[in-house]
Amino acid sequence: MQRKEKIIEKHEKYVVKGWPLFYAPIIFTEGEGCIVKDITGKEYIDCVSGCAGPMWVGWKNPKVVEATKKYAEFPHSFPGFVNIPRVELAEKIAKIAPPNLTKTWFGCSGGEVIELAIKSAILYTGKKEVISLYNGYHGFTIAVSALIPAIYRKDMPIMPGFRQIPSPYCYRCAFGKEYPECDYECARNLESVIKHGTYNDVAAFILEPIQGQAGHILPPDKEYAKIIREICDKYDILIIADEIQTGLGRTGKMWGSDYIGLRPDIICLGKTLCGGLPLSAAVFREDIAEKTESKLWGVTTHSGAPILCATACAVFDVLMEEKVLGKANRMGKVITQRLKSMQERHEIIGEIRGPGLFIGVEMVRDRKTKEEAFDEVSKIIQMCLEKGVWFGRSMANMGNLIKIKPPFIITENQITKALNTLDEVLTKLKNKK
Ligand code: PLP
């Protein structure tokens, strides 16, 4: 038996698989820039930054690797003491965070900081209910499961008082309306749900400014966020922006909140923050942090570990020095324009949603009925992998969406190669029908 097959056999035997394997198994063993190599030496263009974000600065960035190595001999510090990389990183975050968000708590996973943000909203407001958007994704912990699609919480108890409202998904409007005649019914729905569907005890409204797993769903313009903010102010509700996918320049703006014109009270970061290492952060308005920090007991063993924060400081430096926003905008436009020209030839491309290097392509069997092309997307991604291009796929209800979210250093050459492959695969699939 070959080495690859032997490892897969052991994987089957010893590893718990919580993650669905849609495709033929691959064992990646190294990466550099936007290229990853598998155990057989085959190369792939990474169009998903690892897992929708961790490799946002690319693989094996020398500055990031150096920073991690420097702390390999002093990786941990008791979280109750002061550690230098944690202070430095918190300062860097405060300097670019949305207005008035200045104090940061660090965790290791996205779900963990979302929970912390919710706990602090509950403590700050003295209220207990939380509202999120349909198909939003915020993590896998039991409490957070109540905020995400039902399929993820099957057989689980759910947090009382956590509920969802339709997202601003104009391609499939939950209210059967069309923009702009709809007059933002999805945003205004928040108020009617607060009035009629809650005990008027809502502590927080949580949203991804641009929904990632849900299928790159974003409001049509800035009026949506304005209405949401007005409603939340009226009912003393905090807004938590989950920037775990959209943060640090993915959308061509520093924050997804900037892109949609949202003014959040707390933001959560993860994925893109630490060059592939597990670091996450909740960034608070000073008054929220100060009123709640003594009650939070947000003490987790690895909170703000020096090795993680030092690595993240290097990630920040790389993003700033290499002008992430300009690159995300420029390369995002190259990808979107090419996809639009492909859409003219491939009926299966229903809608292309950006912005920046945060792109989703919704695939449909029929443009009129918008029947989702679930199986086709599985095939397309598998066929592209065989040809050395790695695209992502949204999960749950949105498995008909191809995700294109490469590291920001992707070159035009690599983009062209990746999209040529997608084009070829779509043609092949069409000809097979
Ligand atoms: N929030 C968003 C928007 C995400 O995309 C994810 C993960 O995909 C999470 C939260 C959860 O992060 P983690 O998997 O690190 O818990």
Tab-separated table of C-alpha atoms and ligand atoms in Angstrom:
chain	number	residue	atom	x	y	z
A	1	MET	CA	0.000	0.000	0.000
A	2	GLN	CA	1.240	3.505	-0.852
A	3	ARG	CA	2.092	5.970	1.949
A	4	LYS	CA	-0.972	8.115	1.110
A	5	GLU	CA	-3.385	5.184	1.352
A	6	LYS	CA	-1.819	4.056	4.644
A	7	ILE	CA	-2.317	7.493	6.189
A	8	ILE	CA	-5.918	7.646	4.987
A	9	GLU	CA	-6.572	4.233	6.504
A	10	LYS	CA	-5.264	5.468	9.876
A	11	HIS	CA	-7.287	8.660	9.516
A	12	GLU	CA	-10.418	6.535	9.113
A	13	LYS	CA	-9.486	4.459	12.131
A	14	TYR	CA	-8.364	7.119	14.614
A	15	VAL	CA	-9.718	10.541	13.678
A	16	VAL	CA	-13.229	11.694	14.531
A	17	LYS	CA	-14.694	13.245	11.413
A	18	GLY	CA	-16.938	16.147	12.316
A	19	TRP	CA	-16.212	17.759	8.993
A	20	PRO	CA	-17.978	16.308	5.949
A	21	LEU	CA	-15.614	15.026	3.272
A	22	PHE	CA	-17.233	16.051	0.010
A	23	TYR	CA	-14.278	15.197	-2.179
A	24	ALA	CA	-11.610	12.565	-2.747
A	25	PRO	CA	-9.216	12.934	0.209
A	26	ILE	CA	-6.119	15.043	-0.232
A	27	ILE	CA	-3.163	15.259	2.144
A	28	PHE	CA	-1.536	18.674	1.939
A	29	THR	CA	1.986	18.740	3.288
A	30	GLU	CA	3.469	22.117	2.368
A	31	GLY	CA	2.650	25.510	0.957
A	32	GLU	CA	4.280	28.682	-0.276
A	33	GLY	CA	2.573	31.873	-1.399
A	34	CYS	CA	-0.699	30.789	-3.019
A	35	ILE	CA	0.459	27.271	-3.881
A	36	VAL	CA	-0.087	24.188	-1.713
A	37	LYS	CA	1.461	20.807	-2.387
A	38	ASP	CA	0.030	17.418	-1.520
A	39	ILE	CA	1.841	14.314	-0.349
A	40	THR	CA	2.336	13.116	-3.929
A	41	GLY	CA	4.012	16.403	-4.909
A	42	LYS	CA	1.013	17.673	-6.875
A	43	GLU	CA	0.498	21.449	-6.704
A	44	TYR	CA	-2.763	23.349	-6.247
A	45	ILE	CA	-3.629	27.042	-6.461
A	46	ASP	CA	-5.229	27.955	-3.136
A	47	CYS	CA	-8.368	29.966	-3.896
A	48	VAL	CA	-9.751	29.708	-0.340
A	49	SER	CA	-6.900	30.937	1.904
A	50	GLY	CA	-6.824	27.571	3.679
A	51	CYS	CA	-10.316	27.526	5.182
A	52	ALA	CA	-11.984	30.777	4.174
A	53	GLY	CA	-9.256	32.881	5.721
A	54	PRO	CA	-6.405	31.522	7.866
A	55	MET	CA	-3.876	31.800	5.039
A	56	TRP	CA	-4.964	35.327	4.051
A	57	VAL	CA	-1.303	36.450	3.884
A	58	GLY	CA	-0.373	33.315	1.933
A	59	TRP	CA	1.580	30.249	2.968
A	60	LYS	CA	5.053	30.447	4.493
A	61	ASN	CA	5.331	34.208	4.617
A	62	PRO	CA	8.915	34.726	5.871
A	63	LYS	CA	8.040	37.510	8.343
A	64	VAL	CA	5.173	35.539	9.837
A	65	VAL	CA	7.197	32.326	10.101
A	66	GLU	CA	10.074	34.244	11.718
A	67	ALA	CA	7.759	35.769	14.341
A	68	THR	CA	6.365	32.342	15.260
A	69	LYS	CA	9.843	30.834	15.465
A	70	LYS	CA	11.037	33.649	17.699
A	71	TYR	CA	8.449	32.685	20.316
A	72	ALA	CA	8.773	28.902	19.975
A	73	GLU	CA	10.792	28.872	23.181
A	74	PHE	CA	8.420	31.180	25.080
A	75	PRO	CA	5.019	30.275	23.654
A	76	HIS	CA	2.882	30.730	26.754
A	77	SER	CA	2.372	33.261	29.484
A	78	PHE	CA	-0.086	33.059	32.393
A	79	PRO	CA	-3.085	34.985	30.995
A	80	GLY	CA	-3.514	36.922	34.253
A	81	PHE	CA	-0.074	38.539	33.838
A	82	VAL	CA	0.902	41.127	31.257
A	83	ASN	CA	2.560	39.840	28.112
A	84	ILE	CA	4.278	42.060	25.569
A	85	PRO	CA	2.988	40.628	22.241
A	86	ARG	CA	-0.594	40.735	23.588
A	87	VAL	CA	-0.247	44.435	24.447
A	88	GLU	CA	1.339	45.181	21.072
A	89	LEU	CA	-1.346	43.349	19.139
A	90	ALA	CA	-4.206	44.938	21.088
A	91	GLU	CA	-2.711	48.370	20.290
A	92	LYS	CA	-2.402	47.519	16.587
A	93	ILE	CA	-6.037	46.391	16.520
A	94	ALA	CA	-7.261	49.523	18.336
A	95	LYS	CA	-5.503	51.713	15.764
A	96	ILE	CA	-7.471	50.317	12.832
A	97	ALA	CA	-10.683	49.067	14.469
A	98	PRO	CA	-14.033	50.726	13.692
A	99	PRO	CA	-14.592	54.014	15.612
A	100	ASN	CA	-14.587	53.776	19.426
A	101	LEU	CA	-13.641	50.081	19.576
A	102	THR	CA	-10.458	50.122	21.588
A	103	LYS	CA	-10.208	47.146	23.955
A	104	THR	CA	-9.578	43.547	22.932
A	105	TRP	CA	-10.030	40.129	24.512
A	106	PHE	CA	-8.269	37.216	22.834
A	107	GLY	CA	-9.466	33.659	22.368
A	108	CYS	CA	-8.484	30.748	20.175
A	109	SER	CA	-11.557	30.074	18.044
A	110	GLY	CA	-14.194	32.186	16.388
A	111	GLY	CA	-17.065	30.564	18.271
A	112	GLU	CA	-15.333	31.329	21.560
A	113	VAL	CA	-15.102	35.098	21.007
A	114	ILE	CA	-18.658	35.227	19.666
A	115	GLU	CA	-19.786	33.686	22.955
A	116	LEU	CA	-17.721	36.200	24.883
A	117	ALA	CA	-19.183	39.086	22.891
A	118	ILE	CA	-22.688	37.825	23.625
A	119	LYS	CA	-21.930	37.354	27.323
A	120	SER	CA	-20.678	40.910	27.559
A	121	ALA	CA	-23.721	42.262	25.673
A	122	ILE	CA	-25.943	40.447	28.185
A	123	LEU	CA	-23.964	41.839	31.119
A	124	TYR	CA	-23.855	45.356	29.673
A	125	THR	CA	-27.533	45.667	28.814
A	126	GLY	CA	-28.938	43.482	31.579
A	127	LYS	CA	-31.030	41.746	28.879
A	128	LYS	CA	-30.901	38.179	27.626
A	129	GLU	CA	-32.282	37.699	24.128
A	130	VAL	CA	-30.170	37.676	20.965
A	131	ILE	CA	-31.174	38.036	17.309
A	132	SER	CA	-29.151	36.844	14.324
A	133	LEU	CA	-29.700	36.444	10.568
A	134	TYR	CA	-30.993	33.401	8.693
A	135	ASN	CA	-28.140	31.183	7.553
A	136	GLY	CA	-25.605	33.238	9.487
A	137	TYR	CA	-22.621	31.302	10.721
A	138	HIS	CA	-20.921	32.128	13.996
A	139	GLY	CA	-19.364	28.890	15.236
A	140	PHE	CA	-20.164	25.494	16.594
A	141	THR	CA	-20.492	25.797	20.382
A	142	ILE	CA	-23.849	24.873	21.908
A	143	ALA	CA	-24.940	28.450	22.654
A	144	VAL	CA	-23.870	29.769	19.267
A	145	SER	CA	-25.640	26.876	17.522
A	146	ALA	CA	-28.919	28.642	18.255
A	147	LEU	CA	-27.845	31.523	16.001
A	148	ILE	CA	-27.002	29.481	12.917
A	149	PRO	CA	-28.913	27.229	10.478
A	150	ALA	CA	-31.019	24.569	12.196
A	151	ILE	CA	-29.173	21.752	10.454
A	152	TYR	CA	-26.099	22.443	12.626
A	153	ARG	CA	-27.981	22.111	15.893
A	154	LYS	CA	-29.977	19.012	15.136
A	155	ASP	CA	-30.630	16.994	18.322
A	156	MET	CA	-29.126	19.746	20.493
A	157	PRO	CA	-30.857	21.854	23.139
A	158	ILE	CA	-31.044	25.474	22.048
A	159	MET	CA	-30.539	28.663	24.008
A	160	PRO	CA	-33.885	30.163	24.937
A	161	GLY	CA	-34.360	33.670	23.589
A	162	PHE	CA	-32.038	33.282	20.610
A	163	ARG	CA	-33.838	33.796	17.296
A	164	GLN	CA	-33.241	34.651	13.665
A	165	ILE	CA	-34.634	37.011	11.032
A	166	PRO	CA	-34.276	36.897	7.213
A	167	SER	CA	-31.025	38.156	5.783
A	168	PRO	CA	-30.701	40.796	3.037
A	169	TYR	CA	-30.619	38.169	0.315
A	170	CYS	CA	-31.999	40.047	-2.689
A	171	TYR	CA	-31.428	37.144	-5.110
A	172	ARG	CA	-33.956	35.085	-3.111
A	173	CYS	CA	-35.872	37.633	-1.056
A	174	ALA	CA	-37.652	36.017	1.914
A	175	PHE	CA	-40.465	38.530	1.477
A	176	GLY	CA	-40.840	37.925	-2.259
A	177	LYS	CA	-39.991	41.580	-2.950
A	178	GLU	CA	-37.540	43.368	-5.197
A	179	TYR	CA	-34.987	46.027	-4.358
A	180	PRO	CA	-35.482	49.007	-4.161
A	181	GLU	CA	-39.317	48.791	-4.100
A	182	CYS	CA	-38.984	46.505	-1.057
A	183	ASP	CA	-38.074	49.546	1.055
A	184	TYR	CA	-35.625	47.348	3.025
A	185	GLU	CA	-38.300	45.115	4.488
A	186	CYS	CA	-35.618	42.699	5.710
A	187	ALA	CA	-34.049	45.456	7.843
A	188	ARG	CA	-37.406	46.789	9.081
A	189	ASN	CA	-38.403	43.233	9.998
A	190	LEU	CA	-35.974	43.488	12.911
A	191	GLU	CA	-38.307	45.930	14.632
A	192	SER	CA	-41.417	43.852	14.120
A	193	VAL	CA	-39.630	40.772	15.478
A	194	ILE	CA	-38.461	42.742	18.523
A	195	LYS	CA	-42.014	43.994	19.100
A	196	HIS	CA	-43.955	40.817	18.399
A	197	GLY	CA	-41.497	37.951	18.733
A	198	THR	CA	-39.430	38.779	21.823
A	199	TYR	CA	-39.956	39.789	25.451
A	200	ASN	CA	-38.371	43.116	24.523
A	201	ASP	CA	-35.347	41.807	26.351
A	202	VAL	CA	-32.899	41.816	23.418
A	203	ALA	CA	-29.262	42.359	24.374
A	204	ALA	CA	-27.639	42.018	20.950
A	205	PHE	CA	-28.181	41.767	17.248
A	206	ILE	CA	-25.364	39.800	15.664
A	207	LEU	CA	-24.566	39.697	11.979
A	208	GLU	CA	-21.767	39.053	9.561
A	209	PRO	CA	-21.610	42.310	7.559
A	210	ILE	CA	-21.338	40.060	4.516
A	211	GLN	CA	-22.515	36.545	5.278
A	212	GLY	CA	-19.815	34.033	4.385
A	213	GLN	CA	-21.069	30.462	4.843
A	214	ALA	CA	-24.587	31.627	4.050
A	215	GLY	CA	-23.435	32.355	0.531
A	216	HIS	CA	-21.841	35.786	0.372
A	217	ILE	CA	-25.026	37.614	1.138
A	218	LEU	CA	-24.808	41.354	1.490
A	219	PRO	CA	-27.170	44.281	1.703
A	220	PRO	CA	-27.790	46.155	-1.546
A	221	ASP	CA	-26.562	49.466	-0.135
A	222	LYS	CA	-25.763	51.341	3.062
A	223	GLU	CA	-29.383	52.132	3.931
A	224	TYR	CA	-29.780	48.597	5.341
A	225	ALA	CA	-27.151	49.146	8.030
A	226	LYS	CA	-28.534	52.600	8.797
A	227	ILE	CA	-31.999	51.184	9.477
A	228	ILE	CA	-30.553	48.348	11.591
A	229	ARG	CA	-28.542	50.857	13.661
A	230	GLU	CA	-31.584	53.088	14.212
A	231	ILE	CA	-33.702	50.168	15.387
A	232	CYS	CA	-30.967	48.889	17.703
A	233	ASP	CA	-30.465	52.362	19.182
A	234	LYS	CA	-34.209	52.730	19.732
A	235	TYR	CA	-34.370	49.465	21.732
A	236	ASP	CA	-30.928	49.707	23.431
A	237	ILE	CA	-29.551	46.714	21.603
A	238	LEU	CA	-25.833	46.260	20.959
A	239	ILE	CA	-24.642	45.359	17.464
A	240	ILE	CA	-22.030	42.625	17.263
A	241	ALA	CA	-20.356	42.468	13.860
A	242	ASP	CA	-18.861	39.062	13.181
A	243	GLU	CA	-15.832	40.042	11.095
A	244	ILE	CA	-14.256	36.607	11.383
A	245	GLN	CA	-14.380	36.206	7.609
A	246	THR	CA	-14.744	39.792	6.453
A	247	GLY	CA	-12.116	41.433	8.673
A	248	LEU	CA	-8.650	42.685	7.779
A	249	GLY	CA	-9.229	43.740	4.213
A	250	ARG	CA	-10.940	40.752	2.587
A	251	THR	CA	-13.642	42.931	1.081
A	252	GLY	CA	-11.286	45.651	-0.131
A	253	LYS	CA	-12.169	47.726	2.958
A	254	MET	CA	-10.538	47.040	6.307
A	255	TRP	CA	-13.829	45.792	7.749
A	256	GLY	CA	-16.969	44.360	6.215
A	257	SER	CA	-18.725	46.882	8.503
A	258	ASP	CA	-17.028	49.733	6.579
A	259	TYR	CA	-18.241	48.207	3.344
A	260	ILE	CA	-21.895	48.083	4.365
A	261	GLY	CA	-21.769	51.307	6.399
A	262	LEU	CA	-22.394	49.634	9.771
A	263	ARG	CA	-21.343	51.124	13.109
A	264	PRO	CA	-20.858	48.117	15.425
A	265	ASP	CA	-20.434	48.126	19.219
A	266	ILE	CA	-18.330	44.970	19.282
A	267	ILE	CA	-16.489	43.167	16.489
A	268	CYS	CA	-15.169	39.626	16.484
A	269	LEU	CA	-12.081	38.522	14.568
A	270	GLY	CA	-10.576	35.117	13.875
A	271	LYS	CA	-9.526	33.175	10.805
A	272	THR	CA	-7.455	35.889	9.023
A	273	LEU	CA	-5.800	37.118	12.197
A	274	CYS	CA	-2.911	34.776	12.809
A	275	GLY	CA	-1.423	33.270	9.649
A	276	GLY	CA	-2.974	29.846	10.243
A	277	LEU	CA	-2.531	29.700	14.033
A	278	PRO	CA	-5.591	29.633	16.305
A	279	LEU	CA	-6.142	33.172	17.552
A	280	SER	CA	-9.398	35.104	17.737
A	281	ALA	CA	-10.404	38.414	19.243
A	282	ALA	CA	-13.425	40.378	20.448
A	283	VAL	CA	-12.922	44.145	20.215
A	284	PHE	CA	-15.144	46.284	22.420
A	285	ARG	CA	-16.221	49.838	22.899
A	286	GLU	CA	-14.301	51.011	25.953
A	287	ASP	CA	-17.401	51.514	28.126
A	288	ILE	CA	-18.678	48.009	27.315
A	289	ALA	CA	-15.311	46.441	28.162
A	290	GLU	CA	-15.017	48.430	31.365
A	291	LYS	CA	-18.505	47.696	32.609
A	292	THR	CA	-18.281	43.962	31.949
A	293	GLU	CA	-14.660	42.831	32.187
A	294	SER	CA	-14.664	42.213	35.929
A	295	LYS	CA	-17.711	39.931	35.596
A	296	LEU	CA	-16.696	38.087	32.468
A	297	TRP	CA	-14.054	35.811	33.845
A	298	GLY	CA	-12.956	35.360	30.263
A	299	VAL	CA	-9.980	33.423	31.438
A	300	THR	CA	-8.996	30.724	29.058
A	301	THR	CA	-5.620	29.026	29.261
A	302	HIS	CA	-4.261	30.183	25.934
A	303	SER	CA	-5.875	33.638	25.864
A	304	GLY	CA	-3.461	35.987	24.104
A	305	ALA	CA	-0.518	33.554	24.211
A	306	PRO	CA	2.723	35.328	23.216
A	307	ILE	CA	3.430	32.989	20.291
A	308	LEU	CA	-0.024	33.679	18.832
A	309	CYS	CA	-0.022	37.430	19.378
A	310	ALA	CA	3.541	37.840	18.058
A	311	THR	CA	2.557	35.935	14.915
A	312	ALA	CA	-0.553	38.077	14.501
A	313	CYS	CA	1.542	41.263	14.896
A	314	ALA	CA	3.636	40.049	11.956
A	315	VAL	CA	0.449	39.337	9.962
A	316	PHE	CA	-0.691	42.918	10.633
A	317	ASP	CA	2.661	44.304	9.498
A	318	VAL	CA	2.562	42.272	6.287
A	319	LEU	CA	-0.996	43.408	5.521
A	320	MET	CA	-0.116	47.069	6.021
A	321	GLU	CA	3.294	47.017	4.314
A	322	GLU	CA	1.980	45.146	1.304
A	323	LYS	CA	-1.122	47.334	1.005
A	324	VAL	CA	-3.771	44.694	1.393
A	325	LEU	CA	-6.687	46.961	0.512
A	326	GLY	CA	-5.320	47.993	-2.882
A	327	LYS	CA	-4.517	44.393	-3.785
A	328	ALA	CA	-7.866	42.997	-2.620
A	329	ASN	CA	-9.686	45.624	-4.677
A	330	ARG	CA	-7.569	45.219	-7.782
A	331	MET	CA	-7.481	41.428	-7.866
A	332	GLY	CA	-11.128	41.213	-6.811
A	333	LYS	CA	-12.076	43.246	-9.877
A	334	VAL	CA	-9.995	40.980	-12.133
A	335	ILE	CA	-11.813	37.899	-10.789
A	336	THR	CA	-15.276	39.439	-10.908
A	337	GLN	CA	-14.875	40.735	-14.470
A	338	ARG	CA	-13.701	37.362	-15.702
A	339	LEU	CA	-16.578	35.600	-13.919
A	340	LYS	CA	-19.047	38.004	-15.524
A	341	SER	CA	-17.760	37.176	-18.967
A	342	MET	CA	-18.044	33.465	-18.108
A	343	GLN	CA	-21.617	34.034	-16.933
A	344	GLU	CA	-22.560	35.037	-20.503
A	345	ARG	CA	-21.564	31.563	-21.709
A	346	HIS	CA	-22.451	29.405	-18.708
A	347	GLU	CA	-26.144	29.332	-17.759
A	348	ILE	CA	-25.267	27.616	-14.489
A	349	ILE	CA	-23.763	30.823	-13.086
A	350	GLY	CA	-26.749	32.408	-11.369
A	351	GLU	CA	-25.237	35.321	-9.481
A	352	ILE	CA	-21.725	36.582	-8.720
A	353	ARG	CA	-21.352	38.327	-5.393
A	354	GLY	CA	-18.236	40.154	-4.201
A	355	PRO	CA	-16.681	42.412	-3.069
A	356	GLY	CA	-12.867	42.374	-3.027
A	357	LEU	CA	-11.296	38.964	-2.609
A	358	PHE	CA	-14.447	37.738	-0.919
A	359	ILE	CA	-16.372	36.288	-3.815
A	360	GLY	CA	-19.231	33.832	-4.041
A	361	VAL	CA	-20.673	32.377	-7.224
A	362	GLU	CA	-24.181	31.015	-6.819
A	363	MET	CA	-24.843	28.126	-9.194
A	364	VAL	CA	-28.347	27.275	-10.397
A	365	ARG	CA	-29.860	24.629	-12.677
A	366	ASP	CA	-32.192	27.173	-14.202
A	367	ARG	CA	-31.855	30.931	-14.050
A	368	LYS	CA	-35.630	31.430	-13.919
A	369	THR	CA	-36.529	28.919	-11.214
A	370	LYS	CA	-33.152	29.376	-9.473
A	371	GLU	CA	-33.132	25.691	-8.571
A	372	GLU	CA	-29.894	25.144	-6.662
A	373	ALA	CA	-27.140	23.226	-8.467
A	374	PHE	CA	-25.922	21.330	-5.380
A	375	ASP	CA	-24.589	18.169	-7.025
A	376	GLU	CA	-23.072	20.122	-9.888
A	377	VAL	CA	-21.060	22.257	-7.452
A	378	SER	CA	-19.640	19.129	-5.789
A	379	LYS	CA	-18.590	17.864	-9.200
A	380	ILE	CA	-17.118	21.203	-10.274
A	381	ILE	CA	-14.993	21.491	-7.153
A	382	GLN	CA	-13.787	17.906	-7.438
A	383	MET	CA	-12.909	18.366	-11.123
A	384	CYS	CA	-11.032	21.598	-10.385
A	385	LEU	CA	-9.095	19.873	-7.584
A	386	GLU	CA	-8.080	17.167	-10.028
A	387	LYS	CA	-6.730	19.934	-12.266
A	388	GLY	CA	-4.808	21.572	-9.415
A	389	VAL	CA	-7.172	24.382	-8.398
A	390	TRP	CA	-8.739	24.522	-4.958
A	391	PHE	CA	-12.039	26.405	-4.712
A	392	GLY	CA	-14.312	26.389	-1.675
A	393	ARG	CA	-17.958	25.612	-1.245
A	394	SER	CA	-20.459	27.065	1.210
A	395	MET	CA	-22.061	24.599	3.537
A	396	ALA	CA	-25.543	23.778	4.774
A	397	ASN	CA	-28.350	25.426	2.807
A	398	MET	CA	-25.897	27.150	0.478
A	399	GLY	CA	-23.963	24.182	-0.880
A	400	ASN	CA	-24.630	25.525	-4.388
A	401	LEU	CA	-22.132	28.322	-3.919
A	402	ILE	CA	-18.509	28.315	-5.058
A	403	LYS	CA	-16.274	30.416	-2.848
A	404	ILE	CA	-13.299	32.280	-4.271
A	405	LYS	CA	-11.323	33.830	-1.424
A	406	PRO	CA	-7.629	33.480	-2.210
A	407	PRO	CA	-4.727	34.936	-0.211
A	408	PHE	CA	-4.366	38.657	-0.972
A	409	ILE	CA	-0.984	38.080	-2.619
A	410	ILE	CA	-2.501	36.046	-5.455
A	411	THR	CA	-1.095	37.102	-8.823
A	412	GLU	CA	-2.994	37.848	-12.014
A	413	ASN	CA	-1.295	34.854	-13.570
A	414	GLN	CA	-2.551	32.525	-10.851
A	415	ILE	CA	-6.050	33.986	-11.054
A	416	THR	CA	-6.120	33.517	-14.809
A	417	LYS	CA	-4.963	29.918	-14.473
A	418	ALA	CA	-7.551	29.157	-11.798
A	419	LEU	CA	-10.427	30.720	-13.734
A	420	ASN	CA	-9.350	29.089	-17.008
A	421	THR	CA	-9.679	25.794	-15.150
A	422	LEU	CA	-13.136	26.692	-13.861
A	423	ASP	CA	-14.169	27.748	-17.370
A	424	GLU	CA	-12.946	24.437	-18.855
A	425	VAL	CA	-14.716	22.426	-16.163
A	426	LEU	CA	-18.012	24.262	-16.708
A	427	THR	CA	-17.756	23.647	-20.459
A	428	LYS	CA	-17.066	19.966	-19.879
A	429	LEU	CA	-20.004	19.645	-17.525
A	430	LYS	CA	-22.307	21.391	-20.015
A	431	ASN	CA	-21.178	19.130	-22.861
A	432	LYS	CA	-21.841	16.015	-20.749
A	433	LYS	CA	-25.549	16.877	-20.329
B	1	PLP	N1	-17.947	33.354	12.322
B	1	PLP	C1	-17.783	33.222	11.005
B	1	PLP	C2	-18.304	34.292	10.090
B	1	PLP	C3	-17.164	32.088	10.468
B	1	PLP	O1	-17.050	31.952	9.159
B	1	PLP	C4	-16.693	31.103	11.368
B	1	PLP	C5	-16.055	29.891	10.849
B	1	PLP	O2	-16.150	29.520	9.709
B	1	PLP	C6	-16.876	31.296	12.743
B	1	PLP	C7	-17.508	32.427	13.184
B	1	PLP	C8	-16.409	30.264	13.721
B	1	PLP	O3	-15.024	30.281	13.809
B	1	PLP	P1	-14.273	28.998	14.409
B	1	PLP	O4	-14.439	27.890	13.414
B	1	PLP	O5	-12.864	29.452	14.545
B	1	PLP	O6	-14.925	28.728	15.721
